Amino acid sequence: MRRRLARVDEIPQKGLRFTCREGPFDEEGILLRLPGGTVRAYKNLCRHLPVRLDERDPGTLWDPQGRHLVCAAHGARYLPADGLCVSGPCEGSHLRELPVTVEDGIVWLDEGVLGAFFA
Ligand code: FES
């Protein structure tokens, strides 16, 4: 099962948050449009400790320059292009990528891959 998230041209520069279900858990995702129009989606979950990147500073996902996604807890910095942590306590790890595809300008989330189920 897949779910429509947004049109590619609707994704704001700072990304679009969405919720998804993985198994029994509701999770938050971040949908990004990279330069050139490539789309990526990651779980809003740090790889150092299992907290949202903006757990300590709600709404803040980016460094002031807008180049890296940043965890407000201990400062891990992630590249938007591939989710690689380039500095911080989990350097070398990656944000968990969520399965999205683009078809005719529409971004779809493949919830079947996530093991989502609905009552
Ligand atoms: S919990 Fe994110 S850097 Fe520590």
PDB file of C-alpha atoms and ligand atoms in Angstrom, residues 46 48-49 51 71 73-76 89, ligand 1:
ATOM      1  CA  CYS A  46      18.626  10.625  15.709  1.00  0.00           C
ATOM      2  CA  HIS A  48      22.823   8.528  18.596  1.00  0.00           C
ATOM      3  CA  LEU A  49      19.832   8.048  20.877  1.00  0.00           C
ATOM      4  CA  VAL A  51      14.902  10.827  20.056  1.00  0.00           C
ATOM      5  CA  CYS A  71      20.003  17.012  16.352  1.00  0.00           C
ATOM      6  CA  ALA A  73      20.242  17.088  21.841  1.00  0.00           C
ATOM      7  CA  HIS A  74      23.986  16.700  21.220  1.00  0.00           C
ATOM      8  CA  GLY A  75      24.588  18.351  17.875  1.00  0.00           C
ATOM      9  CA  ALA A  76      24.854  15.455  15.423  1.00  0.00           C
ATOM     10  CA  PRO A  89      28.498  11.363  18.601  1.00  0.00           C
TER      11      PRO A  89
HETATM   12  S1  FES B   1      20.565  12.233  20.693  1.00  0.00           S
HETATM   13 FE1  FES B   1      21.076  13.171  18.788  1.00  0.00          FE
HETATM   14  S2  FES B   1      23.168  13.669  18.989  1.00  0.00           S
HETATM   15 FE2  FES B   1      22.671  12.696  20.860  1.00  0.00          FE
END
